[in-house]
Coordinates of C-alpha atoms in Angstrom, one line a residue:
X1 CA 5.2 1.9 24.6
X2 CA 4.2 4.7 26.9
X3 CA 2.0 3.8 30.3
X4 CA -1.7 3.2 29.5
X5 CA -4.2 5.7 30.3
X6 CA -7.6 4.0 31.5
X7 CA -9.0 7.3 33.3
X8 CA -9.3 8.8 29.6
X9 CA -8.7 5.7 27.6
X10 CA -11.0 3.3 29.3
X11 CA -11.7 1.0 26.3
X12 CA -7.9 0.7 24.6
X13 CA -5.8 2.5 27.2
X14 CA -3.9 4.1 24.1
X15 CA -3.5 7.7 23.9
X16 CA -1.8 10.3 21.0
X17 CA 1.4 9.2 22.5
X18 CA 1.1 5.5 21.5
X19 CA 0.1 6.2 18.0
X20 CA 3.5 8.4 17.8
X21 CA 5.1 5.7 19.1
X22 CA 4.5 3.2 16.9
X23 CA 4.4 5.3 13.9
X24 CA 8.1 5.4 15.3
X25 CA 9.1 2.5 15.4
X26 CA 7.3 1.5 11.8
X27 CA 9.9 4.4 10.9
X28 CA 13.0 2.9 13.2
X29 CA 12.5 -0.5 11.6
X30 CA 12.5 0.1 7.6
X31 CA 15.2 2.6 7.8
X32 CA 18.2 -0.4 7.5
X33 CA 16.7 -1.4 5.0
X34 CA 17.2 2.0 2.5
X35 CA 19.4 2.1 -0.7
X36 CA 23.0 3.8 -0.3
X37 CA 21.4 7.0 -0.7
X38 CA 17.7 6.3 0.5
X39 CA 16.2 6.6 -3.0
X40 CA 14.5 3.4 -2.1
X41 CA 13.2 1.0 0.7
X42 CA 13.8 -2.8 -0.5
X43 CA 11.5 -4.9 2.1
X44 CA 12.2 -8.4 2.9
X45 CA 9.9 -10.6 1.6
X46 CA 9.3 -14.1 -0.3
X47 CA 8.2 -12.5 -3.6
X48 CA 8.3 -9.5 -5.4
X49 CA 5.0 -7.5 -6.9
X50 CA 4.5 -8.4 -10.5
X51 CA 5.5 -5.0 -11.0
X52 CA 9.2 -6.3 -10.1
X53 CA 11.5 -5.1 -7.5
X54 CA 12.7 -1.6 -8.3
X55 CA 9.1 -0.7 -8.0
X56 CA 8.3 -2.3 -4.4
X57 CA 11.9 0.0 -3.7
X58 CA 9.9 3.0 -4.5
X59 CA 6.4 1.6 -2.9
X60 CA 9.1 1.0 0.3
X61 CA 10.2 4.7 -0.1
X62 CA 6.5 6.3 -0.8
X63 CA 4.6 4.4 2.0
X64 CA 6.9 5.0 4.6
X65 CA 7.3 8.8 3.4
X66 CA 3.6 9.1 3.7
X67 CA 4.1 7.9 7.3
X68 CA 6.6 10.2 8.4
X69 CA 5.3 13.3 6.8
X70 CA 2.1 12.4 8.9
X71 CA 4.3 11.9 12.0
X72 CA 6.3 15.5 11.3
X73 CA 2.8 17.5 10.1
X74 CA 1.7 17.0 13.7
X75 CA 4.0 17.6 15.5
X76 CA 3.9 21.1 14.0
X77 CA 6.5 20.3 11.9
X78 CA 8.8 19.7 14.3
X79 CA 11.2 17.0 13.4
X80 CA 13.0 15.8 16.6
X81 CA 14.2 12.6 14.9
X82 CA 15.2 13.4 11.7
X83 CA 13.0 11.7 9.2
X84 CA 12.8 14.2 6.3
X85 CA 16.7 15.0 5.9
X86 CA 16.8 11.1 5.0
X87 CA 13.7 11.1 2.4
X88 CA 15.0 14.7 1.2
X89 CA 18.1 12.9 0.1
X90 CA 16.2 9.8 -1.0
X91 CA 14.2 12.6 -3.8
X92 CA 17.4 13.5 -4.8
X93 CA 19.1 10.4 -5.4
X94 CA 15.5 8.4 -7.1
X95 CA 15.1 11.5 -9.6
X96 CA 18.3 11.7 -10.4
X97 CA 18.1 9.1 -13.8
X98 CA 14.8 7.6 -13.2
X99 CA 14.7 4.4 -15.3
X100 CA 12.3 1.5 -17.5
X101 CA 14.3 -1.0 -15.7
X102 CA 12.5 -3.1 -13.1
X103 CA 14.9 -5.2 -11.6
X104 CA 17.7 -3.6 -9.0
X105 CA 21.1 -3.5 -10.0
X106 CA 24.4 -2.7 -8.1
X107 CA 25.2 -0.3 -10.0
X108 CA 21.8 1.4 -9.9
X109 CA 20.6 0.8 -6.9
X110 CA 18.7 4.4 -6.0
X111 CA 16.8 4.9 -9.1
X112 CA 12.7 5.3 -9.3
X113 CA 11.3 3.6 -11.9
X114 CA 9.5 6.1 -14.6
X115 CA 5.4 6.4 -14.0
X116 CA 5.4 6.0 -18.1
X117 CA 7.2 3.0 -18.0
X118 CA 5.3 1.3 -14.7
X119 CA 2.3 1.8 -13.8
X120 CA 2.5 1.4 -10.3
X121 CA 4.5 4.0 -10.0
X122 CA 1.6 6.3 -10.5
X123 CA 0.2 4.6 -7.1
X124 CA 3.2 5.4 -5.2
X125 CA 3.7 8.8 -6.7
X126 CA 0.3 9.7 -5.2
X127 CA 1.9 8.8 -1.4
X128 CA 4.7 11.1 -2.1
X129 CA 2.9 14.1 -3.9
X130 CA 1.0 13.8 -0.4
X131 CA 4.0 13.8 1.7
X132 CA 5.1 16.7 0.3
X133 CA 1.8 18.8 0.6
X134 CA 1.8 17.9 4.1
X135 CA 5.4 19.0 4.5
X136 CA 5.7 21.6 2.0
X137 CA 7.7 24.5 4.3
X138 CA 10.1 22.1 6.1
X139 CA 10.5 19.6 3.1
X140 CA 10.3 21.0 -0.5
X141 CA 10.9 25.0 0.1
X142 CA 14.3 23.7 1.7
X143 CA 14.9 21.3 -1.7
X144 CA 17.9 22.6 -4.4
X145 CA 16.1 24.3 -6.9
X146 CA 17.4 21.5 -9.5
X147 CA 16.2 18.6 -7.5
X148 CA 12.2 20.5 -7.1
X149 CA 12.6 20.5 -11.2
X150 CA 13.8 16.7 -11.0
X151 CA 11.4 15.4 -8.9
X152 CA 8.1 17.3 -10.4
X153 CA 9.4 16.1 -14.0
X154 CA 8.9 13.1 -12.5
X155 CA 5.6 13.4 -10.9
X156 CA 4.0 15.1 -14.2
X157 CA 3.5 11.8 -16.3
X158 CA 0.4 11.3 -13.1
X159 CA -1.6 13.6 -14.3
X160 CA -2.4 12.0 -17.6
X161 CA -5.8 9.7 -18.0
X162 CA -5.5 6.8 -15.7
X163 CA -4.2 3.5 -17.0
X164 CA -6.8 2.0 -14.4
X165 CA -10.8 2.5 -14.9
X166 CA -11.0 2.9 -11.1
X167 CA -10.4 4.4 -7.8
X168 CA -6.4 5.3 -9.8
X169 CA -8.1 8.3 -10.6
X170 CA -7.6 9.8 -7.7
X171 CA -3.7 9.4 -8.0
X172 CA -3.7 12.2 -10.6
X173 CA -6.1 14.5 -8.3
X174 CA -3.3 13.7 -5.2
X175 CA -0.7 14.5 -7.5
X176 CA -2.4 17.6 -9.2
X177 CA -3.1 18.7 -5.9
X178 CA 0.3 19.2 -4.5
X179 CA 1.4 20.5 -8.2
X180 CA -1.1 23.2 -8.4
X181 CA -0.2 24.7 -5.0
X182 CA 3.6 24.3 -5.9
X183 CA 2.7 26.7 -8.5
X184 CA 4.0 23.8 -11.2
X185 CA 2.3 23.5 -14.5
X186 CA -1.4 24.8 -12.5
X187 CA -3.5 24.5 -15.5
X188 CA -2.5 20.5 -16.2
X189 CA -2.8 19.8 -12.4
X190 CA -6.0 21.5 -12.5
X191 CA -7.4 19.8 -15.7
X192 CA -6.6 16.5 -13.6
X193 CA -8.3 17.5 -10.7
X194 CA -11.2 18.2 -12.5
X195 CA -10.8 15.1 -14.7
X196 CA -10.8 12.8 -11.2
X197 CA -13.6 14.3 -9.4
X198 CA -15.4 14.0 -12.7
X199 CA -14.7 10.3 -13.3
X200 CA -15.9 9.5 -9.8
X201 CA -19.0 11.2 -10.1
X202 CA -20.2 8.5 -12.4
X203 CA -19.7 5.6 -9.7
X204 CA -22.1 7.4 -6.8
X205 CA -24.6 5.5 -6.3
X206 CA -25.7 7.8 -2.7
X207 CA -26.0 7.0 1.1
X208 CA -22.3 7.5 0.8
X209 CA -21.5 4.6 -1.6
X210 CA -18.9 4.9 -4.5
X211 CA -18.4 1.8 -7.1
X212 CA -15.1 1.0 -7.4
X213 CA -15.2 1.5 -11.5
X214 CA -18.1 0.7 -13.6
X215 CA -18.6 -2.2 -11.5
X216 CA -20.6 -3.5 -8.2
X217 CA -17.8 -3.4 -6.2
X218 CA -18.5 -2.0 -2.6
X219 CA -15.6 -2.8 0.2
X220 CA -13.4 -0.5 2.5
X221 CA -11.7 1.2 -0.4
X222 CA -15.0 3.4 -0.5
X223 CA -13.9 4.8 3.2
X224 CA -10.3 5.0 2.5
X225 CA -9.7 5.7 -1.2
X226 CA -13.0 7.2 -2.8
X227 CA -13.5 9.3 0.2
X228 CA -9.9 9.5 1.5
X229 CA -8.4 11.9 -1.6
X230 CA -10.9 14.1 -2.5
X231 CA -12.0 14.5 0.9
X232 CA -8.3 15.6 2.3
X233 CA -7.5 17.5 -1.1
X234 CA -10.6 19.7 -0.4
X235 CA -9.6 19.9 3.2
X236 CA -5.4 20.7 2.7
X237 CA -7.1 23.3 0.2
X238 CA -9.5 24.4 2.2
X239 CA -11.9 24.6 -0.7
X240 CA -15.4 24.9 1.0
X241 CA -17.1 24.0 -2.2
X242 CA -15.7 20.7 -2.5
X243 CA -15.9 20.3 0.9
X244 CA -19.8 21.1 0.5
X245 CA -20.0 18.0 -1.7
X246 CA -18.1 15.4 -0.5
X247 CA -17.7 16.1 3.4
X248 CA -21.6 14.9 3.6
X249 CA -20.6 11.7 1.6
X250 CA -18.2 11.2 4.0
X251 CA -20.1 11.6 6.6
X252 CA -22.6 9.4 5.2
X253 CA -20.2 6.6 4.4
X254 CA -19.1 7.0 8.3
X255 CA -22.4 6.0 9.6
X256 CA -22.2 2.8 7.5
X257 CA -18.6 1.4 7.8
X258 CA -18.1 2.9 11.1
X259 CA -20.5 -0.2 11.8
X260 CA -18.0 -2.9 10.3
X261 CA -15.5 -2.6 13.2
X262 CA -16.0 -5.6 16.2
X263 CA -15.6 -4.3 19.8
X264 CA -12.6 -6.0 20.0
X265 CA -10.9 -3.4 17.2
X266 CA -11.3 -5.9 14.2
X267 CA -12.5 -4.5 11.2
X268 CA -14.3 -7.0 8.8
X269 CA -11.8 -8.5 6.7
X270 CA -14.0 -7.9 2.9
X271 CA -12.5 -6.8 -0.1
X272 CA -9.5 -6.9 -1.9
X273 CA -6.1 -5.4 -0.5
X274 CA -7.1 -6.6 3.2
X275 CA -2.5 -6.3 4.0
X276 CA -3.3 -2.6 4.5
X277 CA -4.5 -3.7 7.7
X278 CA -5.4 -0.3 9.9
X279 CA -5.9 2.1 7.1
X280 CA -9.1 1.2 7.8
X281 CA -8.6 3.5 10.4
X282 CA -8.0 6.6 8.2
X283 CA -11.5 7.5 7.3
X284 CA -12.5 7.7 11.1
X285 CA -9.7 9.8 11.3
X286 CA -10.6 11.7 8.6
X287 CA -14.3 12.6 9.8
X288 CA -13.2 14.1 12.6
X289 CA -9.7 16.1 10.5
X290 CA -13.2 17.5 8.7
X291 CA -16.1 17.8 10.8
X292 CA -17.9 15.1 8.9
X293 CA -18.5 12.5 11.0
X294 CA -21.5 10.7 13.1
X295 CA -19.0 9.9 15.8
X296 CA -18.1 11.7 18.6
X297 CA -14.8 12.2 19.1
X298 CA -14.2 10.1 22.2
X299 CA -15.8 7.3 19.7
X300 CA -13.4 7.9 17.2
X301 CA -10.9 7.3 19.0
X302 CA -12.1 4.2 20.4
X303 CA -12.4 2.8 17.2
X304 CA -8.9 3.8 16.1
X305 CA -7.0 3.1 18.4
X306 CA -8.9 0.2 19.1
X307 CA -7.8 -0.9 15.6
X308 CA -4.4 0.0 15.6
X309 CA -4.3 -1.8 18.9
X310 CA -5.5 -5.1 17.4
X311 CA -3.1 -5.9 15.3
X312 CA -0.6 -4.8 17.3
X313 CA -1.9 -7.2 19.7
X314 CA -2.4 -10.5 17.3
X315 CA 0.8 -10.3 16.0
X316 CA 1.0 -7.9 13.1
X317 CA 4.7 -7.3 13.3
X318 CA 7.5 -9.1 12.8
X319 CA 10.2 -9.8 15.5
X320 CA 11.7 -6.7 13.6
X321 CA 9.0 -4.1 13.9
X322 CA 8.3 -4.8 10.4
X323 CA 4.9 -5.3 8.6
X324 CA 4.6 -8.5 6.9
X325 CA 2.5 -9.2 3.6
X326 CA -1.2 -10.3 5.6
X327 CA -3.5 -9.7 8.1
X328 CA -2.3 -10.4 11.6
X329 CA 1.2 -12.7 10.5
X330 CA 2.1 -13.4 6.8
X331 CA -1.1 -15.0 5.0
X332 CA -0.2 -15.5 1.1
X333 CA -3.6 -16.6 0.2
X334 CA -5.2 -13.7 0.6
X335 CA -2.0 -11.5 -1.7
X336 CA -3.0 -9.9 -5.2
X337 CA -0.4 -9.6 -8.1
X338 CA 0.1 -6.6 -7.1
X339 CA 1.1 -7.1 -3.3
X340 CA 5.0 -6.5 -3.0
X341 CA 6.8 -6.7 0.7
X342 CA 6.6 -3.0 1.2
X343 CA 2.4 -2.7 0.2
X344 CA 1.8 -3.2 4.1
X345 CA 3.3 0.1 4.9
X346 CA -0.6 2.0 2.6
X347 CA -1.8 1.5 7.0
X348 CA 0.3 4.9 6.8
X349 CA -2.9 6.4 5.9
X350 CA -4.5 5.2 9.3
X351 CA -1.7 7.8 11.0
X352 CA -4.2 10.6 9.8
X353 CA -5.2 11.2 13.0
X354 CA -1.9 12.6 13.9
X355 CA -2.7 15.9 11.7
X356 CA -5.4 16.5 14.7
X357 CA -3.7 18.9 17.6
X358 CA -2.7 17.3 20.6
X359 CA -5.5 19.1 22.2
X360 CA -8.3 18.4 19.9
X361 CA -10.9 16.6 21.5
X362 CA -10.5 13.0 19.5
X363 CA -7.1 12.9 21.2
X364 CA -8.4 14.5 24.8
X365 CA -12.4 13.5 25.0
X366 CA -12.8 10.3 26.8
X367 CA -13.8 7.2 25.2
X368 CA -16.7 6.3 24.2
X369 CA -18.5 3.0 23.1
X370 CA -18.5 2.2 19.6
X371 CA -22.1 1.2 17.8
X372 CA -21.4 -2.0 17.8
X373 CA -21.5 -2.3 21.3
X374 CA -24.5 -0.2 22.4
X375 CA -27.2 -1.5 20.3
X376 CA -28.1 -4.4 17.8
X377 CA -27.9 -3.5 14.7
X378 CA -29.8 -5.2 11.5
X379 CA -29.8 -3.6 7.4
X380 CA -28.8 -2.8 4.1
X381 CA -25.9 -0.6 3.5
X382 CA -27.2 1.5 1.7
X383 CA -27.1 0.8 -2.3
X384 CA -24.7 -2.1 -2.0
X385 CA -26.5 -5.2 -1.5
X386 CA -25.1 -5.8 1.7
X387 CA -26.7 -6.6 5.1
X388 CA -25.5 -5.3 8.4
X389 CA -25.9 -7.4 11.4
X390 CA -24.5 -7.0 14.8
X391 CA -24.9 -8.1 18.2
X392 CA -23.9 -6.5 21.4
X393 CA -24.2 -10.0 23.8
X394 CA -20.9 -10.5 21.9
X395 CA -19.7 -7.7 19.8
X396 CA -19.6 -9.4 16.8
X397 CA -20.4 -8.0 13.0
X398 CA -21.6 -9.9 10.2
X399 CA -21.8 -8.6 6.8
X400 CA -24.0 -10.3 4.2
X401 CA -23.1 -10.1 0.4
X402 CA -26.1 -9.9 -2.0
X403 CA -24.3 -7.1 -4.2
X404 CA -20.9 -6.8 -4.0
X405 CA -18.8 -7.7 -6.8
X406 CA -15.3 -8.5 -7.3
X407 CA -13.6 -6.6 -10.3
X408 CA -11.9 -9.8 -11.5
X409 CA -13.6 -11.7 -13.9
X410 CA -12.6 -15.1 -11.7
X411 CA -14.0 -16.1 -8.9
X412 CA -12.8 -13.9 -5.7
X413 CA -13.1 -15.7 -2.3
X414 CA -12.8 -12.0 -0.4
X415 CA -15.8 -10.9 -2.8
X416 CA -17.9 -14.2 -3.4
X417 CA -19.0 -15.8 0.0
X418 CA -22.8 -15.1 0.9
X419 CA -20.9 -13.5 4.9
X420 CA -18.2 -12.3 6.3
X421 CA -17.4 -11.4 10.2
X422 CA -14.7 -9.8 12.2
X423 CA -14.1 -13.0 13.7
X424 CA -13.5 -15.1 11.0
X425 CA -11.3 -14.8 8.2
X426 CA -9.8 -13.4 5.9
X427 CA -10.0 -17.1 4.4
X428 CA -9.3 -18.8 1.5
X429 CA -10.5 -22.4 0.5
X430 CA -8.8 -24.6 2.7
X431 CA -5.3 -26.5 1.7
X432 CA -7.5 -30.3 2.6
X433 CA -10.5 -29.3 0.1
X434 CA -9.3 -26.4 -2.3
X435 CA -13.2 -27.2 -3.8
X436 CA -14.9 -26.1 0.0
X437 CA -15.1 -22.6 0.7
X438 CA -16.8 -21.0 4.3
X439 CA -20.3 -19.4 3.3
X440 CA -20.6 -20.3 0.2
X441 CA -23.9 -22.2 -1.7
X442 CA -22.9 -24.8 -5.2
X443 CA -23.9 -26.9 -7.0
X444 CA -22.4 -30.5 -6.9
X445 CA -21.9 -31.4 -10.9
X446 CA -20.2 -35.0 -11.3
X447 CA -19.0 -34.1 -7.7
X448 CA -17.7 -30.8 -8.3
X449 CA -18.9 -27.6 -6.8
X450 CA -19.7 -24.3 -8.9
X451 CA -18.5 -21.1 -7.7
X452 CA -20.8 -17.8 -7.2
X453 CA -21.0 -15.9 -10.7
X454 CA -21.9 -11.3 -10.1
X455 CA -24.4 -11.0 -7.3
X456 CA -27.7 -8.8 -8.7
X457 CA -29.5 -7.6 -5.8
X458 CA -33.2 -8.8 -6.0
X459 CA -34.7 -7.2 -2.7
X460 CA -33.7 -5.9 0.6
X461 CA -35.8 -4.6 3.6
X462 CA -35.1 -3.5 7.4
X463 CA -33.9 -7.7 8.0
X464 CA -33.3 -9.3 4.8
X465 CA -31.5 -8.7 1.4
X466 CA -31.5 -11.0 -1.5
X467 CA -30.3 -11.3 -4.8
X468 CA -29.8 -13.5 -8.2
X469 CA -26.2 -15.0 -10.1
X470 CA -25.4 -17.3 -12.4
X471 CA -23.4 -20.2 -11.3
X472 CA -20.2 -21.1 -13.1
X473 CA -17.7 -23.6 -13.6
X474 CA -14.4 -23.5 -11.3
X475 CA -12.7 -22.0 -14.8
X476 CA -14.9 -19.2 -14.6
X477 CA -17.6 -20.4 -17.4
X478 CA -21.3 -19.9 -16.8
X479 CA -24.0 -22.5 -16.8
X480 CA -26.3 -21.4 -19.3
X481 CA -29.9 -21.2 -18.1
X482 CA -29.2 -22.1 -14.5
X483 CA -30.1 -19.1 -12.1
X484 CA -30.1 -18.8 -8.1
X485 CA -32.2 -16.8 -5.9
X486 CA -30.3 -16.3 -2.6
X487 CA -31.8 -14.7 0.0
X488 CA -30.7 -13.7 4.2
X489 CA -33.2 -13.7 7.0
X490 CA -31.4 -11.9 10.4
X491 CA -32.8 -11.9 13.8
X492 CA -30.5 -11.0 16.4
X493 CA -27.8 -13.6 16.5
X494 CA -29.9 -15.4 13.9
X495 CA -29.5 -16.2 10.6
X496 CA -31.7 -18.2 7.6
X497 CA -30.7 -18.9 4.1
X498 CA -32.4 -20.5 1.6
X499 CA -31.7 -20.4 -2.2
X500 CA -34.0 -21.9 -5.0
X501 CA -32.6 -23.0 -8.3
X502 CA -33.8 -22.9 -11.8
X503 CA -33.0 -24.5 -14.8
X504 CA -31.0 -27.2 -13.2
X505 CA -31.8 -31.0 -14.0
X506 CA -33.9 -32.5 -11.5
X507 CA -32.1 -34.3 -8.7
X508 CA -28.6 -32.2 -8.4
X509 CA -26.9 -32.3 -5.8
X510 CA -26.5 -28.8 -3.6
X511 CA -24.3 -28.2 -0.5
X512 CA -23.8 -24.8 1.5
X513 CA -21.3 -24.3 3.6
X514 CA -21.4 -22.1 6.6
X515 CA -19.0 -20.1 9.3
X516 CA -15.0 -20.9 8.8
X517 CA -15.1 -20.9 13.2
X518 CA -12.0 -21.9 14.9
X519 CA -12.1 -24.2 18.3
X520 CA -11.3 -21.1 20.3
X521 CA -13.9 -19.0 17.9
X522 CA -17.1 -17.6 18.5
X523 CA -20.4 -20.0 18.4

């Protein structure tokens, strides 16, 4: 790493030379592990993605692509150590007979799996489609004519309908978006565009706030997936319509999540997909790529970097530069189905900063101290059901859940607890009582506890939020005619609960839970 700079760092010490660094060596330390020809990137890792291992190959290959393209963009294209030459030949060899076939062979050991045949290949073929926008001149105008027909035949099956009622949508925009400037098949590209921005319309709920789908679920993929695309498609395009819509939304979600990151860097570990680790730090970035932003840019910065720098610092690589499946080392609880040992490498998308010049003032402007550390803070978020509260005497957020959702029907332990902080977690019930959960309020039936059926926000005011559910069974069932009024009181560092049950038979047993602290924690 290069020499700390505390006169214009004061807070992190990291400068634009550190993120290029380790974007570097994130770079240095997948490149062993490429296919013969570099169609793919095969991770180590104890599992595979339930979309099997030819697809993590490609997710390996996408992320990573994503990454350098960021790391080559700016620099002004400029490619001093030689990334694209190996992910030009990698296009050529994964198009070549792209295949249904999910396993790797020997003898096939370079081949993409087709978009029509898995799905997750749409994901992944938004990170590329990217990748080349962002590299267009130096990448894809240098391509054989036959592999540019190759590798958009492969890309087109994206901009059909979405397989996935949610934020997937926007993997047809990405996709469309590079297409349509390539001057390949405009008027499909276009239709998908539209199609996306369309679809997402319907989940606005203002202040900034997507759903995630026909759904109540609220978590960081608003900053860095609702927001990310269509914000960075309208920018690469410099279409000053859409910017005109969605930069203020941005700008707008800013002000809210920009809120959710502890002094010490952490941002609150909410949601689903928390192995992407410092993309959180993309839509920071992306505020100040655009203009739309409450932060100035020595805040920014500050909050980046202080990101980045956090995981760096607790461990988030392995003794081979490499980015295990979890949130500081491995963590397998907190994995989806869909996690695979390259899904790490979506904290590409934190790299967004690099697009700014060296001389732009996020990257020159001293730093400057985040919210959370000039002011207690206390609210809603907005539409969402959730309660802000932070507290300068130590840094810390809290975030209270009286609206957030999971989109699983089950019970969701990064969805379903009443708080969350950026001190504790991400948890998951623990090994010597699968049946206790941090933060959470249950019923005690023959001993058993129920889990927290769809929050419905009730109320909320300047302090407080509430909200109703129906309890359930640990197999997901509901208990008919039982409802629960939850509601948070906050007062600086304080915090009240109470709950009242209906409907329940006189006499049961309740039990809440409260902070999952560790003896070195906070109090």
């Amino acid at each position: 790493m290069p020499p700390e700079d505390r006169r214009r760092s004061p807070y992190t010490g990291w400068t634009r030379a550190h993120w290029e660094a380790t974007a570097d060596g994130l770079l240095r330390a997948t490149a062993p592990c490429a296919s013969p020809c570099h169609g793919l990137i095969v991770l180590p890792g104890a599992r595979p993605s339930s979309s099997g291992p030819r697809s993590d190959g490609l997710e390996g290959f996408a992320r990573t692509f994503l990454l350098a393209a960021l790391r080559v963009a700016g620099a002004d294209g400029r490619d001093p150590h030689g990334y694209l030459p190996r992910y030009a030949e990698g296009l050529a060899a994964g198009t070549r007979r792209p295949t249904a076939v999910r396993e790797l062979t020997s003898a096939d050991p370079d081949s993409w799996p087709r978009i029509d045949a898995v799905r997750q290949a749409r994901v992944e073929a938004a990170s590329i489609a990217l990748g080349l926008r962002l590299t267009r001149r130096r990448l894809w105008d240098t391509l054989d004519e036959g592999i540019r027909a190759r590798v958009a035949e492969w890309l087109l099956p994206a901009l059909g309908p979405s397989p996935v009622d949610n934020n997937w949508w926007l993997f047809g925009l990405t996709v469309g978006g590079f297409l349509r400037e390539a001057g390949i098949e405009t008027d499909r590209a276009g239709a998908a565009i539209d199609r996306a921005l369309t679809r997402i319309e319907d989940w606005y709920r203002g202040d900034g706030w997507y759903a995630d789908g026909d759904n109540r679920a609220f978590d960081h993929y608003n900053a860095w997936a609702l927001h990310f695309y269509p914000v960075l498609h309208a920018h690469l395009g410099a279409d000053r319509t859409l910017l005109a819509t969605y930069g203020p939304r941005l700008h707008a979600q800013l002000d809210a999540c920009t809120r959710l990151f502890d002094t010490n860097g952490a941002p609150l570990p909410f949601g689903r997909s928390l192995t992407y680790r410092f993309a959180a730090a993309a839509a920071p970035w992306l505020g100040a790529l655009t203009g739309h932003t409450p932060l100035t840019p020595g805040a920014t910065r500050r909050l980046a970097s202080g990101t980045l720098r956090h995981f760096l610092d607790h461990g988030a690589l392995t003794r081979d530069g490499l980015l295990p499946l979890g949130w500081y080392g491995p963590y397998a609880p907190m994995l989806q189905s869909y996690s695979g040992p390259a899904s790490p490498y979506w904290a590409a998308k934190g790299f967004l900063g690099l697009l700014l010049p060296a001389d732009h003032p996020a990257w020159t402007a001293p730093e400057e101290a985040l919210p959370a550390e000039t002011a207690d803070a206390a609210g809603p978020l907005g539409p969402t059901g959730l309660l802000l509260q932070s507290t300068v005497s130590d840094g810390l957020v809290r975030l209270h859940n009286h609206g957030s959702n999971s989109v699983r029907s089950t019970p969701d332990p990064y969805y379903a607890r009443f708080a969350y902080s950026t001190r504790t977690g991400p948890t998951a019930p623990a090994a010597e009582d699968p049946a206790l959960p941090d933060n959470h309020f249950a019923l005690l039936l023959d001993g058993r506890p129920t889990t927290r059926g769809p929050a419905t926000p009730h109320a909320a005011g300047p302090d407080r939020a509430s909200s109703l559910h129906t309890p359930r069974h640990a197999d997901g069932t509901e208990l008919a005619g039982i409802r629960i009024l939850s509601a948070t009181l906050v007062h600086g560092r304080a915090e009240l609960r109470a709950h009242r049950v209906t409907g329940a038979a006189p006499g049961t047993r309740v039990r809440q839970t409260g902070w999952a602290t560790t003896p070195d924690g906070p109090t």
